[in-house]
Coordinates of C-alpha atoms in Angstrom, one line a residue:
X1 CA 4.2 9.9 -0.5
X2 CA 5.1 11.7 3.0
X3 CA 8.7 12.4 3.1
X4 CA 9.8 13.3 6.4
X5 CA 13.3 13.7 8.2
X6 CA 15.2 10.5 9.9
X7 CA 14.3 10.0 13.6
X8 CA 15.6 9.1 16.9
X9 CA 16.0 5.2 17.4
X10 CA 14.2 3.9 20.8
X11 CA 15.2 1.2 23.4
X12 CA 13.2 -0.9 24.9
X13 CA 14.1 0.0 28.5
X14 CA 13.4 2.4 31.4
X15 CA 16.3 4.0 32.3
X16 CA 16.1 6.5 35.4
X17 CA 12.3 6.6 33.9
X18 CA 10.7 4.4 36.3
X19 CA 6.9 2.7 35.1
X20 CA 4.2 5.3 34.1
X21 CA 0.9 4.3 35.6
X22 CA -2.5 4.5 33.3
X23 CA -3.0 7.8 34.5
X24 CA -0.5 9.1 32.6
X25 CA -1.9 7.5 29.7
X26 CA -5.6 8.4 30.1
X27 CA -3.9 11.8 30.3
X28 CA -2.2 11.5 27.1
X29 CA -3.8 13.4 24.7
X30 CA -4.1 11.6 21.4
X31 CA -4.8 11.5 17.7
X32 CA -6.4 7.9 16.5
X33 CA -5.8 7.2 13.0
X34 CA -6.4 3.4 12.3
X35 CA -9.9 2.4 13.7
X36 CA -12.8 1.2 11.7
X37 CA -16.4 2.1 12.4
X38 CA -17.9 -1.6 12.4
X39 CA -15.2 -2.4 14.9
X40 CA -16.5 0.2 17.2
X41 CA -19.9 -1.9 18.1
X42 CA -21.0 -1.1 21.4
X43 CA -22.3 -4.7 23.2
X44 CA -25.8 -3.1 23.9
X45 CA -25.9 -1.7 20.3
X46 CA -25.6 -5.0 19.0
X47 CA -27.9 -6.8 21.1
X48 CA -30.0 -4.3 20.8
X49 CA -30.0 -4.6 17.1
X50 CA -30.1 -8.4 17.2
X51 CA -33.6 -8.3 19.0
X52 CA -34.6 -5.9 16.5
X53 CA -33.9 -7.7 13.6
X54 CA -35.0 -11.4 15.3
X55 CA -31.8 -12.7 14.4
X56 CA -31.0 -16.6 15.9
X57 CA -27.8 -15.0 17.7
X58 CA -28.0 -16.4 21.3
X59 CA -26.0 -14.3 24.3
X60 CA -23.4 -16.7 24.5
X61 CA -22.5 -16.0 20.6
X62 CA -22.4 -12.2 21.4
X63 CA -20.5 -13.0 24.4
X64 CA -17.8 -14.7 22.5
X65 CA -17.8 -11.8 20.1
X66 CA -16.9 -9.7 23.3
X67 CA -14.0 -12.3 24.6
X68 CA -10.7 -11.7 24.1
X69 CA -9.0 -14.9 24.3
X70 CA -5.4 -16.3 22.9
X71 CA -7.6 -17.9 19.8
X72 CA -10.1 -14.7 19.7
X73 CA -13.6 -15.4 17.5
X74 CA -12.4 -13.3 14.3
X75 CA -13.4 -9.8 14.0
X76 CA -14.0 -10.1 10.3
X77 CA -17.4 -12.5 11.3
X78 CA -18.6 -9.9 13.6
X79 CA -18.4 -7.1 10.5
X80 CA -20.4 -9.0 8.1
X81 CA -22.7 -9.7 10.3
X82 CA -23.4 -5.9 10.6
X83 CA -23.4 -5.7 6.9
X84 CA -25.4 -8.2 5.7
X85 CA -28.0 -8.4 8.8
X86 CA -28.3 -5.7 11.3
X87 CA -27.5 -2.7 9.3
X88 CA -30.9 -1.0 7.8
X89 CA -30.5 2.5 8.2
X90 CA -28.8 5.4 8.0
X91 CA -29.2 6.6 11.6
X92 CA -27.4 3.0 12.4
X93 CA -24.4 4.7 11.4
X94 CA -25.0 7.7 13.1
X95 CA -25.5 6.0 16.1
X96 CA -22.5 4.0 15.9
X97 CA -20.4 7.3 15.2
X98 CA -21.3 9.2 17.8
X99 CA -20.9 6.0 20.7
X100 CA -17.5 5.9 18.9
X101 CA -16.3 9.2 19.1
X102 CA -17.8 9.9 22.8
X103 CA -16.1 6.9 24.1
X104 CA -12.4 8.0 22.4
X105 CA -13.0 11.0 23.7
X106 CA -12.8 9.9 27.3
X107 CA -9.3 8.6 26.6
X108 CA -8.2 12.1 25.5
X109 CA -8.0 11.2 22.1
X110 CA -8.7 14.7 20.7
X111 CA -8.8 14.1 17.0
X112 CA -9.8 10.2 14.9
X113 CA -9.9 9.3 11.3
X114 CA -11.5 6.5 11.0
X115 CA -12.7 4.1 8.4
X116 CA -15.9 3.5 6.8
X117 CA -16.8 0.4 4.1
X118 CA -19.1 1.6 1.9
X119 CA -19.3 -1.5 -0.7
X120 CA -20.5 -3.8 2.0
X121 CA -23.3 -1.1 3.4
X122 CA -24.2 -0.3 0.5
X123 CA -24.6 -4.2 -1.4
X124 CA -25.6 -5.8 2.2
X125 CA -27.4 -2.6 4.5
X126 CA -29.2 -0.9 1.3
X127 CA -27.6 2.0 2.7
X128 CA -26.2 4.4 -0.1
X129 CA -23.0 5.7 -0.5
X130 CA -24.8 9.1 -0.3
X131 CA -26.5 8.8 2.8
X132 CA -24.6 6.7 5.0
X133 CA -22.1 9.4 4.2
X134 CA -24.6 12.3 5.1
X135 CA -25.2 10.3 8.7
X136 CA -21.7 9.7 9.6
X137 CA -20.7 13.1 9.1
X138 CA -23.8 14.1 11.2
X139 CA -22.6 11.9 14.0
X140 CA -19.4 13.5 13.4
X141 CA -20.4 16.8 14.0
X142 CA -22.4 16.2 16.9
X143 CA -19.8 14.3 18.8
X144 CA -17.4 17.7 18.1
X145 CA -20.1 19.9 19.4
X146 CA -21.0 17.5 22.4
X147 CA -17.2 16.5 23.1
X148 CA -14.6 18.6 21.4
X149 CA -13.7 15.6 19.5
X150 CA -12.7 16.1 15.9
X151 CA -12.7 13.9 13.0
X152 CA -11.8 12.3 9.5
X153 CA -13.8 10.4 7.6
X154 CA -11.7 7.9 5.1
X155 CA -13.8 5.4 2.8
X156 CA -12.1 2.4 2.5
X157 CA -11.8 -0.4 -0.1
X158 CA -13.4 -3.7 1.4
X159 CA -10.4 -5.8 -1.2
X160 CA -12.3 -9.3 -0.6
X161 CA -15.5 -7.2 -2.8
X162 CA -12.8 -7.2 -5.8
X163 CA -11.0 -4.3 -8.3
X164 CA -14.5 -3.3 -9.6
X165 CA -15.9 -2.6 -6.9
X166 CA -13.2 -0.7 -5.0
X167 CA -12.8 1.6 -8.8
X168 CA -17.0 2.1 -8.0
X169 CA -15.9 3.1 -4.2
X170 CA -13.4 5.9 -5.6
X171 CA -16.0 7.0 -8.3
X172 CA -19.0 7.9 -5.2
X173 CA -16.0 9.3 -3.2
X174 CA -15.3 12.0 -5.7
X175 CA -18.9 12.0 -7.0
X176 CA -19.5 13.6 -3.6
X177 CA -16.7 15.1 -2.0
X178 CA -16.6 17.0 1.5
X179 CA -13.8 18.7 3.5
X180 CA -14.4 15.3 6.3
X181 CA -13.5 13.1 3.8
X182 CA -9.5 13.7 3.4
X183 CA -8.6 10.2 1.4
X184 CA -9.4 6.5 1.3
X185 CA -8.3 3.0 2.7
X186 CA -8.0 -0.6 2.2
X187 CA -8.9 -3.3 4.4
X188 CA -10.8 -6.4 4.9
X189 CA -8.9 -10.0 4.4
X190 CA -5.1 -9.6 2.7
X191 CA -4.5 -12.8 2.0
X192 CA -5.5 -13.6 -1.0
X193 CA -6.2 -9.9 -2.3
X194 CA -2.9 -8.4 -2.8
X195 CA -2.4 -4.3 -2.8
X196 CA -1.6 -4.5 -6.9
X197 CA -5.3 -5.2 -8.0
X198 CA -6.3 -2.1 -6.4
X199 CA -3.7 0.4 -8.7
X200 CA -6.5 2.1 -10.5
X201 CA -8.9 2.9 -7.6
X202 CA -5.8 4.3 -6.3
X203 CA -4.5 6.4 -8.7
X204 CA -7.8 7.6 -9.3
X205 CA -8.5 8.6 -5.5
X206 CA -5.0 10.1 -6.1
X207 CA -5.9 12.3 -9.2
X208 CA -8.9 13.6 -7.2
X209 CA -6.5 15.2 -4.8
X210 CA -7.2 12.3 -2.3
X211 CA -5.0 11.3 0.1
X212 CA -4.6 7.6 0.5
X213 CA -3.2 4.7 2.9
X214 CA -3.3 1.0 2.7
X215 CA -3.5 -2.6 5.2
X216 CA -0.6 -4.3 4.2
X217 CA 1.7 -6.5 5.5
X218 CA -1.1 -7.5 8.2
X219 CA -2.3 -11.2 8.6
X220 CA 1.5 -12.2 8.4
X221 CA 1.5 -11.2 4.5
X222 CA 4.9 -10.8 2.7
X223 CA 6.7 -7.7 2.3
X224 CA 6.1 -7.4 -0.7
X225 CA 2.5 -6.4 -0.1
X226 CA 4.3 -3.5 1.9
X227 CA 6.6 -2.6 -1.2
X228 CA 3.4 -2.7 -3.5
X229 CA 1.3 0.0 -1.8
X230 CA 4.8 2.2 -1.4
X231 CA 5.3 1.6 -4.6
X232 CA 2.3 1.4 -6.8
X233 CA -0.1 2.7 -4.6
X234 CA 2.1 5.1 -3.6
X235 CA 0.1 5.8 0.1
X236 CA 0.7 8.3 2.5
X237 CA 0.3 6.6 5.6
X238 CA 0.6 2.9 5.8
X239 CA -1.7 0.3 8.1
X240 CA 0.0 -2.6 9.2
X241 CA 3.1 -3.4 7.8
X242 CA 4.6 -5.6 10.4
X243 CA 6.0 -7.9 8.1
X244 CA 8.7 -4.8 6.5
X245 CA 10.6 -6.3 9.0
X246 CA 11.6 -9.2 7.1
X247 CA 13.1 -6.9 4.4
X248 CA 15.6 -5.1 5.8
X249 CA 16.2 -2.7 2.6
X250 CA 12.6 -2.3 2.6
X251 CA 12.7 -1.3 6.5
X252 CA 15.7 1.0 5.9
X253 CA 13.7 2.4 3.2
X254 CA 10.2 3.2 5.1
X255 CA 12.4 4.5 8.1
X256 CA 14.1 7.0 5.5
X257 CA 10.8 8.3 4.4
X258 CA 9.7 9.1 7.0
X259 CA 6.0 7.8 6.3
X260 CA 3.8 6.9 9.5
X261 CA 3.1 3.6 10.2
X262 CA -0.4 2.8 12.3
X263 CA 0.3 -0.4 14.4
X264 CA -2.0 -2.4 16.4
X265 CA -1.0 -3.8 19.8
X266 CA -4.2 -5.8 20.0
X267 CA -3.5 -7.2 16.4
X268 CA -5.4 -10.8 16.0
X269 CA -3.3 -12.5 13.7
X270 CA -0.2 -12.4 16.5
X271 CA -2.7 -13.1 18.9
X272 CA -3.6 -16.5 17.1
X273 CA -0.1 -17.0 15.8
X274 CA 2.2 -16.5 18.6
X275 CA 2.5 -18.4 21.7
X276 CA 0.9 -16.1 24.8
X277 CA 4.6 -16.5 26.6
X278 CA 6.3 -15.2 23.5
X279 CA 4.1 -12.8 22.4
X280 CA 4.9 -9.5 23.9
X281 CA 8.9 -10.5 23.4
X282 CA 8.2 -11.4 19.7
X283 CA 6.0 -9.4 18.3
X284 CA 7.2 -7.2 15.3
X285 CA 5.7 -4.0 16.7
X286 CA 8.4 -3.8 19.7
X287 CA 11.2 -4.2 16.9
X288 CA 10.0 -1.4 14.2
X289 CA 11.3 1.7 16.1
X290 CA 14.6 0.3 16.6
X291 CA 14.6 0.1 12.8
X292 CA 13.9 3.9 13.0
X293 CA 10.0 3.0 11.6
X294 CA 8.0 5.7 12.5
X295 CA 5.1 3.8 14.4
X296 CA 2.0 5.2 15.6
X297 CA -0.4 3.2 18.2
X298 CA -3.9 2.3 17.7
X299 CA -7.7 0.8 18.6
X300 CA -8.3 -0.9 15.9
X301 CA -11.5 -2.6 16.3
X302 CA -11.9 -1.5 20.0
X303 CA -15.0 -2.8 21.2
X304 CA -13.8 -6.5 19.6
X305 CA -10.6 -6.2 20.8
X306 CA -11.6 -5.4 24.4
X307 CA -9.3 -2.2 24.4
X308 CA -9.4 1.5 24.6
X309 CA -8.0 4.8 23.7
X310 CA -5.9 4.5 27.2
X311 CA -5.3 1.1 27.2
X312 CA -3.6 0.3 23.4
X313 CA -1.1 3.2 24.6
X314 CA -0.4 1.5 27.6
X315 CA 0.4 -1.4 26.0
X316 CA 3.1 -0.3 24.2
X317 CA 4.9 0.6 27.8
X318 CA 4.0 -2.5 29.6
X319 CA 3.8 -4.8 26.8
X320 CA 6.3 -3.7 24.5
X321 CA 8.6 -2.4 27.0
X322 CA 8.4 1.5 25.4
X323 CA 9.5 4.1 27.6
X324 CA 7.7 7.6 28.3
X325 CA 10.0 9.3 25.9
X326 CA 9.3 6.9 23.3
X327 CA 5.8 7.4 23.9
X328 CA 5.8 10.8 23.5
X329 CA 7.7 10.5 19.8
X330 CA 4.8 8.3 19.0
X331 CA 2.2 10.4 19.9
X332 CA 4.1 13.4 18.0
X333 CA 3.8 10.6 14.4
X334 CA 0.3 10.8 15.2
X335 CA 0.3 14.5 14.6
X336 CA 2.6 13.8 12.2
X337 CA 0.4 11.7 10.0
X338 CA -3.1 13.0 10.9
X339 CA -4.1 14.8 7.3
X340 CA -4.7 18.0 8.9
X341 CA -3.2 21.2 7.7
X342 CA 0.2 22.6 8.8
X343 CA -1.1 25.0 10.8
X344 CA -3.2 22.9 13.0
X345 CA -0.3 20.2 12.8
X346 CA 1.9 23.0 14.6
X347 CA 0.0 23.7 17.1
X348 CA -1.1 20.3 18.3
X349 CA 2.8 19.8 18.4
X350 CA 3.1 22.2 21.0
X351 CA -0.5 21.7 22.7
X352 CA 0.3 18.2 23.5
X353 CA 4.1 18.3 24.4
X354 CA 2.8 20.5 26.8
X355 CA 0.0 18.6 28.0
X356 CA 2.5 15.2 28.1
X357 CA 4.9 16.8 30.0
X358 CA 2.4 17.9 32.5
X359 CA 1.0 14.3 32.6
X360 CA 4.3 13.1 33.2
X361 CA 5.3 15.2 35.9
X362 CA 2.2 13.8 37.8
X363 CA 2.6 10.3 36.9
X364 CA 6.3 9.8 36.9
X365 CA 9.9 11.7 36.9
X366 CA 9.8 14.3 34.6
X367 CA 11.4 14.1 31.2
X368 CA 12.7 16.3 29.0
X369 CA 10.5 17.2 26.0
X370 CA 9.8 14.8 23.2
X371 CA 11.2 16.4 19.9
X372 CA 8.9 15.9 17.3
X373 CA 10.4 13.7 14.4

């Protein structure tokens, strides 16, 4: 597990700072580490895919896919209907990888790792672990050439497909390793598939030199799912983990470690749970810096979500009520947690400090520099 150096504490206020526009934070530049491929869908891509595959989905079903209300249509619907019935080959995921990286790159987000489900593309699409893999990392490379835009690959465990088949997940993983593919995830529903089933496709990922990170503590799931992928999983990043909050050893402890949290302003579950007059002032994400968690903002599912690279940053100024500075110390825990080596760590560190700064001046009062934490 990452251990890193206590950090400065934010407040939520602006003082002397005045409001950055969106400028500033299209200007931004950006690492994404918590997006999944599926949620990526472009609108044309899937109606495009619907007519090929003569699939009853009427336009006002894909249009409720693509609205963003207080009850959203869950995401989780729109994935497995990718899996099981548009999905059939492996330029599909090429396709979606390139839309997906071209469009992040347009919101300065210089470097993603982002996750990929085999299980369900493999049991529902046909699509091998071997090939899909193959395709993605073509899309991969050919977003980099045609947009700069570098990228991780991280396989993750879909937990609702069970223990076996997330030990089967880690076993192609290794089977075919590549350089794109630093470690692997865990995702789908938490609810009723808690972080401890998954301890040996873990601490086999881990023996293969793998690094690892977890969803936990999404979907308003106790803490102790949080403690369980510290603890037996034994991640390097962690997804989620709104809920540490409720633990405040267990905060204290994840601040200490200095391990980077990915957190989702467009989060569904607090969308659907909290009251749209409350929900910016309750939310767990605008508390965890204050407890000295090491947050890091991201898309998510961005095309479900209705949100982009630009946008999910913003949020955490307007919404959340984050100032520049704080902004900048998140976007240094990106580079923090990206799994990149030191070197290129380094240097983004001083690339984009520079690059905020200039952003700032433009947008805003200037600041002085964010100290990476």
């Amino acid at each position: 597990m990452f251990q890193g150096d206590a950090h400065a504490v934010f407040v939520s206020s602006f003082p002397g700072q005045g409001v950055v526009n969106e400028a500033f934070f299209l200007a931004l530049p950006k690492v994404e580490l918590h997006c999944h491929l599926l949620g990526t869908i472009q609108r044309g891509t899937l109606t495009d895919w619907v007519r090929r595959e003569g699939l009853a989905v009427g336009a006002d079903e894909i249009e409720a896919f693509y609205t963003r209300g207080d009850k959203p249509v869950g995401v989780l619907k729109v994935l497995r209907l990718l899996e099981q019935q548009l999905l059939r080959s492996p330029d599909d995921l090429h396709r979606m990888t390139v839309e997906y990286l071209a469009a992040a790159s347009a919101h300065n987000i210089r470097h993603a790792e982002f996750f990929w489900n085999p299980t369900g593309t493999a049991r529902d699409a046909g699509i091998g672990y071997r090939e899909g893999l193959q395709a993605i990392l073509r899309g991969m490379a050919d977003a980099e050439l045609d947009h700069g835009i570098s990228s991780l690959l991280i396989p993750a465990i879909d937990r609702e497909a069970g223990a076996r088949a997330a030990l089967e997940m880690v076993e192609w993983v290794t089977a075919f390793p590549h350089e794109k593919v630093a470690g692997i995830g865990l995702d789908y529903r938490e609810t009723e598939h808690p972080p401890e089933l998954f301890a040996p496709a873990y601490a086999l990922a881990r023996a293969a030199g793998l690094k690892t990170t977890a969803h936990a503590g999404e979907f308003g799931c106790p803490w102790q799912h949080v403690q369980t992928a510290l603890d037996l999983l034994q991640v390097d990043r962690l997804d989620h983990g709104y809920t540490l909050l409720q633990n405040p050893a267990l905060a204290r402890r994840v601040a200490d470690s200095g391990i980077i949290v990915t957190v989702v302003p467009t989060n569904s579950y607090y969308l659907r749970t909290l009251p749209p007059e409350r929900w910016a002032a309750e939310h767990p994400i605008r508390f965890m810096p204050a407890a000295g968690v090491r947050v890091h903002p991201n898309t998510d599912d961005p095309t479900l979500h209705l949100v982009n690279g630009t946008q999910a940053w913003q949020k955490m100024h307007t919404d959340f009520g984050f100032d520049a500075q704080a902004i900048g110390q998140f976007m240094h825990h990106g580079i923090d947690g990206a799994w990149v080596g030191a070197d290129t760590r380094r240097r983004w560190h001083l690339e984009f400090e520079a690059e905020r700064q200039a952003a700032l001046a433009l947008c805003t009062n200037t600041l002085p520099p964010a100290t990476p934490a």
